[in-house]
Short mmCIF file of C-alpha atoms and ligand atoms in Angstrom, two decimals:
data_model
loop_
_atom_site.label_atom_id
_atom_site.label_comp_id
_atom_site.label_asym_id
_atom_site.label_seq_id
_atom_site.Cartn_x
_atom_site.Cartn_y
_atom_site.Cartn_z
CA UNK H 1 -61.06 29.65 109.86
CA UNK H 2 -63.93 27.25 109.26
CA UNK H 3 -65.08 28.86 106.01
CA UNK H 4 -61.59 28.94 104.48
CA UNK H 5 -60.84 25.71 102.64
CA UNK H 6 -57.82 23.62 103.66
CA UNK H 7 -56.87 23.86 99.96
CA UNK H 8 -55.75 27.44 100.34
CA UNK H 9 -52.08 28.41 100.01
CA UNK H 10 -52.01 30.47 103.21
CA UNK H 11 -53.98 27.99 105.32
CA UNK H 12 -51.90 25.03 104.07
CA UNK H 13 -48.63 26.83 104.84
CA UNK H 14 -49.98 27.79 108.28
CA UNK H 15 -51.00 24.21 109.16
CA UNK H 16 -47.62 22.78 108.10
CA UNK H 17 -45.73 25.48 110.03
CA UNK H 18 -47.79 24.98 113.18
CA UNK H 19 -47.05 21.23 113.20
CA UNK H 20 -43.40 21.81 112.29
CA UNK H 21 -43.85 19.74 109.10
CA UNK H 22 -42.31 20.02 105.66
CA UNK H 23 -43.53 18.01 102.67
CA UNK H 24 -41.73 14.65 102.52
CA UNK H 25 -40.29 13.77 99.11
CA UNK H 26 -40.02 10.09 100.01
CA UNK H 27 -43.83 9.97 100.35
CA UNK H 28 -44.46 12.04 97.20
CA UNK H 29 -46.06 14.85 99.20
CA UNK H 30 -47.32 17.72 97.05
CA UNK H 31 -50.35 19.25 98.70
CA UNK H 32 -53.12 20.72 96.56
CA UNK H 33 -53.79 24.35 97.38
CA UNK H 34 -56.22 25.16 94.56
CA UNK H 35 -59.84 24.90 95.65
CA UNK H 36 -61.14 25.10 92.05
CA UNK H 37 -59.07 22.09 90.95
CA UNK H 38 -60.31 20.07 93.91
CA UNK H 39 -63.90 20.95 93.03
CA UNK H 40 -63.22 19.74 89.47
CA UNK H 41 -61.68 16.44 90.63
CA UNK H 42 -64.48 15.66 93.05
CA UNK H 43 -67.11 16.58 90.41
CA UNK H 44 -65.41 14.29 87.86
CA UNK H 45 -65.28 11.44 90.38
CA UNK H 46 -69.08 11.40 90.54
CA UNK H 47 -68.94 10.83 94.32
CA UNK H 48 -72.39 11.26 95.80
CA UNK H 49 -74.75 10.19 98.56
CA UNK H 50 -74.81 6.41 98.90
CA UNK H 51 -71.10 6.09 98.03
CA UNK H 52 -68.04 5.04 99.94
CA UNK H 53 -65.25 7.35 98.78
CA UNK H 54 -61.78 5.91 99.28
CA UNK H 55 -59.01 8.48 99.34
CA UNK H 56 -55.40 7.41 98.93
CA UNK H 57 -53.03 9.76 100.77
CA UNK H 58 -55.26 12.45 102.32
CA UNK H 59 -52.22 14.55 103.33
CA UNK H 60 -53.56 17.39 105.47
CA UNK H 61 -57.16 16.81 104.35
CA UNK H 62 -57.64 19.21 101.40
CA UNK H 63 -59.57 16.68 99.28
CA UNK H 64 -60.92 14.74 102.26
CA UNK H 65 -62.96 17.80 103.25
CA UNK H 66 -64.76 17.83 99.88
CA UNK H 67 -65.31 14.07 99.90
CA UNK H 68 -66.80 14.08 103.41
CA UNK H 69 -69.30 16.73 102.28
CA UNK H 70 -70.45 14.59 99.33
CA UNK H 71 -70.15 10.87 100.17
CA UNK H 72 -72.01 8.78 102.72
CA UNK H 73 -68.73 7.44 104.02
CA UNK H 74 -65.07 8.22 103.44
CA UNK H 75 -62.09 5.96 104.04
CA UNK H 76 -58.78 7.83 103.91
CA UNK H 77 -55.54 5.79 103.91
CA UNK H 78 -52.42 7.75 104.87
CA UNK H 79 -48.96 6.23 105.34
CA UNK H 80 -47.34 9.19 107.14
CA UNK H 81 -48.11 8.95 110.85
CA UNK H 82 -47.06 12.58 111.40
CA UNK H 83 -50.11 13.65 109.38
CA UNK H 84 -52.64 11.78 111.55
CA UNK H 85 -52.85 14.50 114.27
CA UNK H 86 -53.15 17.12 111.51
CA UNK H 87 -56.07 15.23 109.94
CA UNK H 88 -57.67 14.99 113.39
CA UNK H 89 -57.64 18.75 113.60
CA UNK H 90 -58.62 19.60 110.02
CA UNK H 91 -61.25 16.95 109.20
CA UNK H 92 -61.73 15.05 112.48
CA UNK H 93 -65.14 16.68 112.98
CA UNK H 94 -66.68 14.68 110.07
CA UNK H 95 -68.45 11.68 111.57
CA UNK H 96 -68.54 9.86 108.20
CA UNK H 97 -64.72 9.71 107.99
CA UNK H 98 -62.37 6.86 108.92
CA UNK H 99 -58.63 7.53 108.69
CA UNK H 100 -56.34 4.52 108.48
CA UNK H 101 -52.64 5.05 109.14
CA UNK H 102 -51.50 2.42 106.61
CA UNK H 103 -49.74 1.73 103.33
CA UNK H 104 -52.32 1.59 100.52
CA UNK H 105 -50.29 -1.16 98.82
CA UNK H 106 -50.96 -3.37 101.86
CA UNK H 107 -54.59 -2.34 102.44
CA UNK H 108 -57.47 -4.56 101.39
CA UNK H 109 -60.08 -1.97 100.41
CA UNK H 110 -62.60 -4.65 99.43
CA UNK H 111 -62.43 -6.37 102.81
CA UNK H 112 -62.72 -3.04 104.67
CA UNK H 113 -65.73 -2.00 102.58
CA UNK H 114 -67.46 -5.36 103.01
CA UNK H 115 -67.23 -5.09 106.77
CA UNK H 116 -67.75 -1.36 107.28
CA UNK H 117 -69.75 -0.08 104.30
CA UNK H 118 -71.77 -3.01 102.91
CA UNK H 119 -73.83 -2.21 99.82
CA UNK H 120 -72.13 1.14 99.16
CA UNK H 121 -70.67 1.94 95.74
CA UNK H 122 -66.92 2.35 96.05
CA UNK H 123 -65.23 5.24 94.26
CA UNK H 124 -61.51 5.82 94.63
CA UNK H 125 -60.36 9.44 94.46
CA UNK H 126 -56.78 10.59 94.95
CA UNK H 127 -54.00 13.02 94.29
CA UNK H 128 -51.57 10.11 94.02
CA UNK H 129 -48.05 9.93 95.40
CA UNK H 130 -46.26 9.81 92.02
CA UNK H 131 -43.41 7.53 93.13
CA UNK H 132 -45.80 4.54 93.32
CA UNK H 133 -48.46 5.45 90.72
CA UNK H 134 -48.20 2.24 88.68
CA UNK H 135 -48.26 -0.26 91.59
CA UNK H 136 -51.23 1.59 93.11
CA UNK H 137 -53.15 1.60 89.81
CA UNK H 138 -52.35 -2.03 89.04
CA UNK H 139 -53.37 -3.00 92.57
CA UNK H 140 -56.70 -1.18 92.20
CA UNK H 141 -57.38 -2.60 88.73
CA UNK H 142 -56.32 -6.19 89.40
CA UNK H 143 -57.61 -6.26 92.99
CA UNK H 144 -60.83 -7.90 94.02
CA UNK H 145 -62.54 -4.78 95.43
CA UNK H 146 -65.72 -4.04 93.41
CA UNK H 147 -64.75 -0.48 92.44
CA UNK H 148 -67.20 1.68 90.51
CA UNK H 149 -64.64 4.25 89.40
CA UNK H 150 -61.14 5.54 90.01
CA UNK H 151 -60.34 9.25 89.67
CA UNK H 152 -56.70 10.12 90.12
CA UNK H 153 -54.23 12.95 89.68
CA UNK H 154 -51.15 11.56 87.97
CA UNK H 155 -48.05 12.85 86.24
CA UNK H 156 -49.05 13.93 82.71
CA UNK H 157 -46.82 11.32 81.00
CA UNK H 158 -48.50 8.54 82.99
CA UNK H 159 -51.96 9.94 82.17
CA UNK H 160 -51.08 9.81 78.46
CA UNK H 161 -49.89 6.20 78.83
CA UNK H 162 -53.16 5.30 80.51
CA UNK H 163 -55.34 6.55 77.64
CA UNK H 164 -53.23 5.76 74.57
CA UNK H 165 -53.87 3.21 71.84
CA UNK H 166 -51.75 0.98 69.55
CA UNK H 167 -49.09 2.55 67.38
CA UNK H 168 -48.52 5.60 69.61
CA UNK H 169 -45.32 6.25 71.55
CA UNK H 170 -47.08 6.18 74.93
CA UNK H 171 -48.76 2.81 74.33
CA UNK H 172 -47.61 0.01 76.61
CA UNK H 173 -48.45 -2.48 79.36
CA UNK H 174 -50.21 0.18 81.48
CA UNK H 175 -52.43 1.27 78.53
CA UNK H 176 -53.49 -2.36 78.00
CA UNK H 177 -54.15 -3.01 81.70
CA UNK H 178 -56.35 0.09 81.81
CA UNK H 179 -58.13 -0.89 78.55
CA UNK H 180 -58.86 -4.37 79.94
CA UNK H 181 -60.47 -3.14 83.14
CA UNK H 182 -61.89 0.30 82.46
CA UNK H 183 -62.78 3.09 80.12
CA UNK H 184 -60.36 6.00 80.74
CA UNK H 185 -60.60 9.73 80.08
CA UNK H 186 -58.55 12.79 81.02
CA UNK H 187 -60.85 15.20 82.84
CA UNK H 188 -58.44 18.02 83.76
CA UNK H 189 -54.95 19.36 83.15
CA UNK H 190 -53.32 20.74 86.25
CA UNK H 191 -50.35 23.10 86.36
CA UNK H 192 -47.53 22.90 88.90
CA UNK H 193 -48.75 26.08 90.61
CA UNK H 194 -51.74 24.21 92.07
CA UNK H 195 -49.46 22.40 94.56
CA UNK H 196 -47.32 23.19 97.59
CA UNK H 197 -44.50 22.38 97.05
CA UNK H 198 -44.60 22.58 93.25
CA UNK H 199 -43.78 19.23 91.59
CA UNK H 200 -41.22 19.05 88.76
CA UNK H 201 -43.83 17.75 86.32
CA UNK H 202 -47.19 18.70 84.86
CA UNK H 203 -50.21 16.70 86.01
CA UNK H 204 -53.55 15.48 84.70
CA UNK H 205 -56.63 14.00 86.31
CA UNK H 206 -57.83 10.71 84.83
CA UNK H 207 -61.15 9.03 85.49
CA UNK H 208 -61.52 5.29 84.95
CA UNK H 209 -65.04 3.87 84.82
CA UNK H 210 -64.58 0.23 85.66
CA UNK H 211 -66.19 -2.32 83.31
CA UNK H 212 -68.54 -4.91 84.78
CA UNK H 213 -66.90 -7.43 82.42
CA UNK H 214 -63.66 -7.05 80.46
CA UNK H 215 -64.12 -6.29 76.72
CA UNK H 216 -62.20 -9.47 75.72
CA UNK H 217 -62.48 -13.07 76.90
CA UNK H 218 -59.39 -15.06 77.86
CA UNK H 219 -59.07 -18.46 79.53
CA UNK H 220 -56.17 -17.29 81.73
CA UNK H 221 -56.06 -13.62 82.78
CA UNK H 222 -52.61 -13.95 84.37
CA UNK H 223 -51.23 -15.37 81.13
CA UNK H 224 -52.66 -12.37 79.22
CA UNK H 225 -50.72 -9.96 81.43
CA UNK H 226 -47.57 -12.13 81.32
CA UNK H 227 -47.77 -12.05 77.51
CA UNK H 228 -48.31 -8.27 77.49
CA UNK H 229 -45.39 -7.64 79.86
CA UNK H 230 -43.08 -9.91 77.82
CA UNK H 231 -44.12 -8.17 74.58
CA UNK H 232 -43.17 -4.74 75.92
CA UNK H 233 -40.06 -5.79 77.83
CA UNK H 234 -37.93 -5.30 74.71
CA UNK H 235 -39.33 -2.15 73.15
CA UNK H 236 -38.49 -1.59 69.49
CA UNK H 237 -37.79 -5.32 69.16
CA UNK H 238 -40.14 -7.72 67.44
CA UNK H 239 -42.95 -9.47 69.30
CA UNK H 240 -41.22 -12.80 68.55
CA UNK H 241 -38.05 -11.58 70.28
CA UNK H 242 -39.90 -10.36 73.38
CA UNK H 243 -41.91 -13.57 73.77
CA UNK H 244 -39.10 -16.03 73.12
CA UNK H 245 -36.70 -14.29 75.52
CA UNK H 246 -39.14 -14.37 78.42
CA UNK H 247 -38.17 -17.12 80.88
CA UNK H 248 -41.59 -17.01 82.57
CA UNK H 249 -43.44 -17.94 79.38
CA UNK H 250 -40.97 -20.75 78.57
CA UNK H 251 -41.68 -20.75 74.82
CA UNK H 252 -39.15 -21.79 72.20
CA UNK H 253 -38.49 -19.62 69.15
CA UNK H 254 -40.31 -22.18 66.96
CA UNK H 255 -43.37 -22.17 69.23
CA UNK H 256 -43.45 -18.36 69.25
CA UNK H 257 -43.22 -18.23 65.46
CA UNK H 258 -46.00 -20.81 65.11
CA UNK H 259 -48.45 -18.88 67.36
CA UNK H 260 -47.67 -15.59 65.59
CA UNK H 261 -48.31 -17.31 62.26
CA UNK H 262 -51.53 -18.88 63.61
CA UNK H 263 -52.74 -15.38 64.52
CA UNK H 264 -52.22 -14.44 60.86
CA UNK H 265 -49.46 -11.87 61.55
CA UNK H 266 -46.12 -11.19 59.94
CA UNK H 267 -43.21 -12.68 61.92
CA UNK H 268 -41.69 -9.18 62.32
CA UNK H 269 -44.83 -7.76 63.97
CA UNK H 270 -44.18 -5.50 66.99
CA UNK H 271 -46.09 -5.62 70.27
CA UNK H 272 -46.82 -1.89 70.20
CA UNK H 273 -49.01 -2.33 67.10
CA UNK H 274 -51.34 -4.92 68.65
CA UNK H 275 -54.75 -4.08 70.11
CA UNK H 276 -56.13 -5.61 73.31
CA UNK H 277 -58.13 -7.99 71.07
CA UNK H 278 -54.87 -8.98 69.36
CA UNK H 279 -53.22 -9.75 72.69
CA UNK H 280 -56.27 -11.77 73.75
CA UNK H 281 -56.03 -13.84 70.52
CA UNK H 282 -52.31 -14.40 71.02
CA UNK H 283 -52.88 -15.42 74.66
CA UNK H 284 -55.49 -18.00 73.65
CA UNK H 285 -53.08 -19.49 71.10
CA UNK H 286 -50.36 -19.78 73.76
CA UNK H 287 -52.87 -21.17 76.26
CA UNK H 288 -53.95 -23.86 73.78
CA UNK H 289 -50.34 -24.69 72.95
CA UNK H 290 -49.52 -25.03 76.68
CA UNK H 291 -52.60 -27.26 77.23
CA UNK H 292 -51.53 -29.52 74.35
CA UNK H 293 -47.94 -29.82 75.58
CA UNK H 294 -48.60 -30.19 79.34
N1 LIG J 1 -54.44 14.40 99.13
C1 LIG J 1 -53.48 15.40 99.54
C2 LIG J 1 -53.62 16.63 98.66
O1 LIG J 1 -54.15 16.49 97.55
O2 LIG J 1 -53.19 17.69 99.07
C3 LIG J 1 -52.04 14.88 99.50
C4 LIG J 1 -51.58 14.29 98.18
S1 LIG J 1 -49.84 13.93 98.12
C5 LIG J 1 -49.52 14.06 96.39
C6 LIG J 1 -49.76 12.16 98.35
C7 LIG J 1 -50.16 11.65 99.71
O3 LIG J 1 -50.05 10.22 99.73
C8 LIG J 1 -49.29 12.15 100.87
O4 LIG J 1 -50.10 12.53 101.92
C9 LIG J 1 -48.44 10.93 101.23
O5 LIG J 1 -48.01 10.93 102.58
C10 LIG J 1 -49.41 9.79 100.92
N2 LIG J 1 -48.78 8.50 100.64
C11 LIG J 1 -47.57 8.25 100.07
N3 LIG J 1 -47.36 6.93 99.95
C12 LIG J 1 -48.45 6.30 100.46
C13 LIG J 1 -48.82 4.93 100.63
N4 LIG J 1 -48.02 3.94 100.23
N5 LIG J 1 -50.01 4.65 101.23
C14 LIG J 1 -50.83 5.67 101.63
N6 LIG J 1 -50.53 6.98 101.50
C15 LIG J 1 -49.37 7.31 100.91
#
């Protein structure tokens, strides 16, 4: 069996049957059974000697196997404890692998890496559980771990949101968060047939190369993201409406109109037309207004 990849439809089905397991919907389990796709993902991730590869949701080890062959060290974080004995059997022989039975949303990758893989470049690679794609991505982007890159399989619609720009229908808070932290590109389109069981949606693989420094300067990063979220909370409404109805920002209609005017925009401008630079300008205006009034 050793020369047959885990990412093989017959081997995957055999492993699951032997352990009496079926894919759990609540954990977003869709196992990759296409060796070629895995090769493509791992190539796109750029994982190589000297790296710590962090895999989110190793499942039964299909991608883990490839990562262990390429990286110096691999950290695989899996929430489903029923998969831990399976991983022991399928990839337990790799001495550069650590499997954590934990929730990725509660795992401090940076702290783990600092203690266990100091000096290694950290690259995240994953076939993500789709039910928590956005919180995982936001956690990785906003988190303190010094990530080099993030390469993830996501639902196609989410992939399009991650790479889109102003004025397009997919543009929103996720596009802006990605644009602030990283340069994104779609590196593969993946059909449903590559998974067992088949998901209901098409998928894409997106690589994010993390910037050393964000492309715009703001005095208060949290305020930038509060402003972005408020601007998109009322889609198809004006920016003024979104900002003045947000209790967190605490701005009056007059204050909102004055900052929009100070930015040189029409009062009916919509959030979905603004670039990241535009949002940075708006945030600075609000920051200055808050500093004057506090
Ligand atoms: N990497 C495997 C593959 O490509 O075949 C499995 C990918 S499957 C789409 C998603 C994996 O993430 C499952 O193994 C699931 O149990 C795991 N998972 C779901 N939620 C998780 C969480 N909060 N933290 C860590 N792993 C999670």
